[in-house]
Structures are given as structure tokens and as C-alpha cells.
mmCIF file of C-alpha atoms in Angstrom:
data_model
loop_
_atom_site.group_PDB
_atom_site.id
_atom_site.type_symbol
_atom_site.label_atom_id
_atom_site.label_comp_id
_atom_site.label_asym_id
_atom_site.label_seq_id
_atom_site.Cartn_x
_atom_site.Cartn_y
_atom_site.Cartn_z
ATOM 1 C CA GLY C 1 -59.176 -33.468 11.806
ATOM 2 C CA LYS C 2 -59.358 -31.684 8.787
ATOM 3 C CA SER C 3 -62.165 -30.879 6.383
ATOM 4 C CA ARG C 4 -61.781 -31.366 2.619
ATOM 5 C CA PRO C 5 -64.289 -31.371 -0.368
ATOM 6 C CA VAL C 6 -65.493 -35.211 -1.339
ATOM 7 C CA GLU C 7 -67.493 -35.827 -4.556
ATOM 8 C CA LEU C 8 -70.814 -37.966 -3.548
ATOM 9 C CA THR C 9 -71.745 -41.084 -6.001
ATOM 10 C CA ALA C 10 -75.567 -41.552 -4.775
ATOM 11 C CA ARG C 11 -78.625 -43.545 -5.337
ATOM 12 C CA ALA C 12 -81.878 -40.827 -5.243
ATOM 13 C CA TRP C 13 -85.203 -41.453 -4.698
ATOM 14 C CA SER C 14 -88.872 -39.270 -4.462
ATOM 15 C CA SER C 15 -91.043 -40.343 -1.622
ATOM 16 C CA ARG C 16 -93.573 -38.417 -0.354
ATOM 17 C CA GLU C 17 -91.661 -37.343 3.125
ATOM 18 C CA GLY C 18 -88.694 -35.979 0.286
ATOM 19 C CA VAL C 19 -86.255 -36.925 -1.212
ATOM 20 C CA TRP C 20 -83.680 -39.593 -0.253
ATOM 21 C CA LEU C 21 -80.032 -39.644 -0.967
ATOM 22 C CA GLU C 22 -78.476 -42.891 -0.593
ATOM 23 C CA GLY C 23 -74.781 -43.843 -0.474
ATOM 24 C CA ALA C 24 -70.940 -45.113 0.904
ATOM 25 C CA GLN C 25 -68.174 -43.650 -0.184
ATOM 26 C CA PRO C 26 -64.467 -44.871 1.273
ATOM 27 C CA LEU C 27 -61.794 -42.873 2.530
ATOM 28 C CA GLN C 28 -58.993 -43.133 4.485
ATOM 29 C CA MET C 29 -58.680 -41.285 7.899
ATOM 30 C CA THR C 30 -55.038 -39.835 7.555
ATOM 31 C CA ASP C 31 -56.699 -37.723 4.380
ATOM 32 C CA TYR C 32 -57.919 -35.382 7.323
ATOM 33 C CA ASP C 33 -55.193 -35.718 9.958
ATOM 34 C CA VAL C 34 -56.883 -38.549 12.027
ATOM 35 C CA LYS C 35 -55.050 -41.616 13.309
ATOM 36 C CA PRO C 36 -56.526 -44.650 12.714
ATOM 37 C CA PRO C 37 -56.940 -46.010 16.928
ATOM 38 C CA LYS C 38 -55.337 -49.064 18.474
ATOM 39 C CA MET C 39 -56.018 -50.871 21.417
ATOM 40 C CA MET C 40 -54.768 -52.641 24.036
ATOM 41 C CA LEU C 41 -51.155 -51.428 24.116
ATOM 42 C CA GLY C 42 -50.905 -51.258 19.890
ATOM 43 C CA ALA C 43 -51.491 -55.025 20.272
ATOM 44 C CA MET C 44 -54.889 -54.110 17.641
ATOM 45 C CA ARG C 45 -54.671 -51.510 14.898
ATOM 46 C CA VAL C 46 -57.540 -50.521 12.984
ATOM 47 C CA ASN C 47 -57.388 -50.100 9.193
ATOM 48 C CA ASP C 48 -56.286 -46.338 7.708
ATOM 49 C CA HIS C 49 -59.124 -46.891 4.934
ATOM 50 C CA VAL C 50 -62.914 -46.853 6.306
ATOM 51 C CA THR C 51 -66.092 -46.908 4.261
ATOM 52 C CA VAL C 52 -68.644 -44.424 5.215
ATOM 53 C CA HIS C 53 -72.420 -45.000 4.811
ATOM 54 C CA TYR C 54 -74.958 -42.435 4.338
ATOM 55 C CA ARG C 55 -79.001 -42.111 3.523
ATOM 56 C CA LEU C 56 -80.397 -38.611 3.918
ATOM 57 C CA LEU C 57 -83.869 -37.639 3.357
ATOM 58 C CA LEU C 58 -84.094 -33.937 2.002
ATOM 59 C CA ALA C 59 -87.264 -32.867 3.250
ATOM 60 C CA PRO C 60 -89.125 -29.597 2.618
ATOM 61 C CA ALA C 61 -89.823 -27.208 5.346
ATOM 62 C CA SER C 62 -93.272 -27.790 7.360
ATOM 63 C CA GLY C 63 -96.474 -26.576 4.973
ATOM 64 C CA ALA C 64 -94.209 -26.373 1.351
ATOM 65 C CA ALA C 65 -95.320 -28.040 -1.411
ATOM 66 C CA LEU C 66 -93.062 -30.782 -2.726
ATOM 67 C CA ASN C 67 -92.600 -31.168 -6.217
ATOM 68 C CA THR C 68 -91.741 -35.137 -6.799
ATOM 69 C CA LYS C 69 -90.822 -34.967 -9.994
ATOM 70 C CA LEU C 70 -86.712 -36.255 -9.814
ATOM 71 C CA ASN C 71 -84.502 -34.901 -12.363
ATOM 72 C CA THR C 72 -81.586 -37.361 -12.309
ATOM 73 C CA LYS C 73 -78.187 -37.710 -14.837
#
């Protein structure tokens, strides 16, 4: 495979633990030199299009103060 930059759109919200980011991004496996898998001698194929769903928690290092004011555009 290979890597390449992707611009993501995410929903963001703050909590006591930190800032959460959540979203989904459609991708094509072949854009990353990944061949869609085949099963049963090619009788069953997977579509090249996939959607990656993510939920990330951005948290401060232990002991660091958390500023819960979130600036969204």
C-alpha cells in the first residue's frame, strides 16, 4: 500500500476527558495500491469503495489542564 493526504470533515465536541472527533470518509482501496480481496477462487469479490468510520478522543497528557472551550468553524 501507499499513503496520501486526505482532508476530513468531522463532528467535534468537548467533554471532561478531552475533545472528541467523529466522522466517516469514503475511500477507494486502489487509490492506496490495495487490491480489493477475492474469495472462493474469485467467485466473491469486494467492492473497491470502502467507508472508514472513526471516533477519536484527543486528551491532554496526565496532569495537564484541559481547556474545554472548543473553537468550531
